[in-house]
Amino acid sequence: MNAGSAVLVSPARVGALLKDAKAAFRAEQVNNPDIDAEWLMMSLLRCSRSDLFTNSEKTLSNQECADFQEFVNRRILGEPPQYIVGETEFYGRTFIVNPSVLIPRPETERLIDAAIPIVRSFVRPNILDIGSGSGNISITLAIDNPDSIIKGVDISTDALAVAEKNKINYGCKNLTFYRLDILKDNPQGLFQIIVSNPPYIASDEMNTLMEDVKYFEPKSALTDDADGLMFYQKFATIAPKLLVPEGWMILEVGGGEHSKKVFEIFNKPEFHNLDFVKDFNGDQRILKVQYRG
Ligand code: GLN
């Protein structure tokens, strides 16, 4: 992790501060120096990227300068920009995030792509989102299909608080979040669809993660502290109790070997129509599987 911090010395004009921040990020080997500096400034000023350039001579207030300085220093210490600004984009919408929740990933948008046609094929489906985090999956599906009835469960009360804020921002009426430790307790109800992006990093792979992820994102959202398969094994066990006959599970998986291991967990007589959806790198990242009943 970088230990440095930058003192932005230029006069407090947008263009000059951005130039200093980019140089400081480059010196400290921040991954995307230009994009991150611009993103932090855009968020501070609540403006578009093109506004940054048209307002390049604009002078910032002392408070804005101090805030930008703080943003830059936090980024240099490795904090993901999404936590610094407190929000991120998922499936074209803005979601509040903080270090209690995983930062939604573009791969998880493929889970939504896979889920939407299945959700639309049912009338008023009951949907369960296991490990709802920021609420990104539940809320996106709730908005796409206002007739669905969605439950999002998470072990973390702090994550649930973030999900509630996001739910309020989007005014979702067909969605309830509540606390549940899926490894210990079974949810009530019968569902047409279960979706989940569970913690699937094996404990011995945690040290291979990027520092931004390893040191800042919630550990319980990343790993099961075991082989990365515990949640899928649990899902395979509880599916017959939770799913209607011909109900679906749509699950995010890790790349490569992990996807094959998860496939084998569901490669059993009680399930059929196993199918993977690839991410934009061509990796099999979303598993669809149907419970025969
Ligand atoms: N459902 C959230 C997401 O997909 C959180 C997942 C998690 O915490 N493992 O981003």
mmCIF file of N, CA, C and O and ligand atoms in Angstrom, residues 102-105 108 129 131-137 154 197-199 221-222 252, ligand 1:
data_model
loop_
_atom_site.group_PDB
_atom_site.id
_atom_site.type_symbol
_atom_site.label_atom_id
_atom_site.label_comp_id
_atom_site.label_asym_id
_atom_site.label_seq_id
_atom_site.Cartn_x
_atom_site.Cartn_y
_atom_site.Cartn_z
ATOM 1 N N LEU A 102 -19.829 -4.455 -0.664
ATOM 2 C CA LEU A 102 -18.998 -4.674 -1.839
ATOM 3 C C LEU A 102 -19.331 -3.612 -2.891
ATOM 4 O O LEU A 102 -20.498 -3.243 -3.036
ATOM 5 N N ILE A 103 -18.327 -3.137 -3.599
ATOM 6 C CA ILE A 103 -18.594 -2.219 -4.713
ATOM 7 C C ILE A 103 -19.135 -3.054 -5.877
ATOM 8 O O ILE A 103 -18.464 -3.987 -6.328
ATOM 9 N N PRO A 104 -20.356 -2.781 -6.325
ATOM 10 C CA PRO A 104 -20.909 -3.579 -7.428
ATOM 11 C C PRO A 104 -19.980 -3.576 -8.642
ATOM 12 O O PRO A 104 -19.388 -2.557 -8.980
ATOM 13 N N ARG A 105 -19.859 -4.753 -9.270
ATOM 14 C CA ARG A 105 -18.924 -4.937 -10.377
ATOM 15 C C ARG A 105 -19.669 -5.040 -11.711
ATOM 16 O O ARG A 105 -20.788 -5.531 -11.748
ATOM 17 N N THR A 108 -21.359 -8.335 -12.555
ATOM 18 C CA THR A 108 -22.662 -8.614 -11.923
ATOM 19 C C THR A 108 -23.804 -8.051 -12.776
ATOM 20 O O THR A 108 -24.946 -8.502 -12.658
ATOM 21 N N ASP A 129 -32.879 -12.550 -3.077
ATOM 22 C CA ASP A 129 -31.493 -12.139 -3.380
ATOM 23 C C ASP A 129 -30.665 -12.414 -2.127
ATOM 24 O O ASP A 129 -30.859 -11.766 -1.098
ATOM 25 N N GLY A 131 -27.400 -12.270 0.005
ATOM 26 C CA GLY A 131 -26.183 -11.449 0.093
ATOM 27 C C GLY A 131 -26.398 -10.170 -0.691
ATOM 28 O O GLY A 131 -25.685 -9.879 -1.661
ATOM 29 N N SER A 132 -27.406 -9.402 -0.252
ATOM 30 C CA SER A 132 -27.885 -8.280 -1.084
ATOM 31 C C SER A 132 -26.914 -7.097 -1.109
ATOM 32 O O SER A 132 -27.012 -6.251 -1.993
ATOM 33 N N GLY A 133 -26.011 -6.996 -0.136
ATOM 34 C CA GLY A 133 -25.007 -5.923 -0.161
ATOM 35 C C GLY A 133 -25.649 -4.547 -0.268
ATOM 36 O O GLY A 133 -26.545 -4.197 0.499
ATOM 37 N N SER A 134 -25.222 -3.770 -1.250
ATOM 38 C CA SER A 134 -25.773 -2.416 -1.451
ATOM 39 C C SER A 134 -27.213 -2.450 -1.946
ATOM 40 O O SER A 134 -27.842 -1.392 -2.073
ATOM 41 N N GLY A 135 -27.705 -3.630 -2.306
ATOM 42 C CA GLY A 135 -29.072 -3.739 -2.845
ATOM 43 C C GLY A 135 -29.097 -3.614 -4.358
ATOM 44 O O GLY A 135 -30.166 -3.572 -4.965
ATOM 45 N N ASN A 136 -27.920 -3.582 -4.973
ATOM 46 C CA ASN A 136 -27.843 -3.335 -6.419
ATOM 47 C C ASN A 136 -28.646 -4.329 -7.250
ATOM 48 O O ASN A 136 -29.355 -3.933 -8.185
ATOM 49 N N ILE A 137 -28.566 -5.612 -6.898
ATOM 50 C CA ILE A 137 -29.271 -6.619 -7.708
ATOM 51 C C ILE A 137 -30.777 -6.516 -7.441
ATOM 52 O O ILE A 137 -31.580 -6.402 -8.379
ATOM 53 N N ASP A 154 -29.116 -10.272 3.947
ATOM 54 C CA ASP A 154 -27.671 -10.108 4.110
ATOM 55 C C ASP A 154 -27.345 -10.342 5.578
ATOM 56 O O ASP A 154 -28.163 -10.054 6.453
ATOM 57 N N ASN A 197 -24.888 -13.220 -5.617
ATOM 58 C CA ASN A 197 -23.463 -13.042 -5.914
ATOM 59 C C ASN A 197 -22.748 -13.271 -4.585
ATOM 60 O O ASN A 197 -22.373 -12.333 -3.906
ATOM 61 N N PRO A 198 -22.583 -14.542 -4.198
ATOM 62 C CA PRO A 198 -22.092 -14.818 -2.842
ATOM 63 C C PRO A 198 -20.575 -14.593 -2.721
ATOM 64 O O PRO A 198 -19.897 -14.444 -3.741
ATOM 65 N N PRO A 199 -20.064 -14.594 -1.484
ATOM 66 C CA PRO A 199 -18.602 -14.492 -1.308
ATOM 67 C C PRO A 199 -17.964 -15.773 -1.831
ATOM 68 O O PRO A 199 -18.215 -16.833 -1.276
ATOM 69 N N ALA A 221 -17.938 -10.154 2.488
ATOM 70 C CA ALA A 221 -18.607 -10.098 1.184
ATOM 71 C C ALA A 221 -17.738 -10.746 0.101
ATOM 72 O O ALA A 221 -18.196 -11.000 -1.006
ATOM 73 N N LEU A 222 -16.468 -10.982 0.430
ATOM 74 C CA LEU A 222 -15.529 -11.489 -0.573
ATOM 75 C C LEU A 222 -15.283 -12.985 -0.444
ATOM 76 O O LEU A 222 -15.226 -13.700 -1.438
ATOM 77 N N GLU A 252 -23.739 -15.765 -9.550
ATOM 78 C CA GLU A 252 -22.419 -15.365 -10.054
ATOM 79 C C GLU A 252 -21.383 -16.361 -9.537
ATOM 80 O O GLU A 252 -21.477 -16.844 -8.403
HETATM 81 N N1 GLN B 1 -25.193 -8.356 -4.133
HETATM 82 C C1 GLN B 1 -24.100 -7.450 -3.999
HETATM 83 C C2 GLN B 1 -23.333 -7.373 -5.310
HETATM 84 O O1 GLN B 1 -23.536 -8.153 -6.180
HETATM 85 C C3 GLN B 1 -23.189 -7.855 -2.845
HETATM 86 C C4 GLN B 1 -22.573 -9.214 -3.028
HETATM 87 C C5 GLN B 1 -21.715 -9.620 -1.852
HETATM 88 O O2 GLN B 1 -21.697 -8.947 -0.823
HETATM 89 N N2 GLN B 1 -21.021 -10.718 -2.009
HETATM 90 O O3 GLN B 1 -22.534 -6.532 -5.537
#
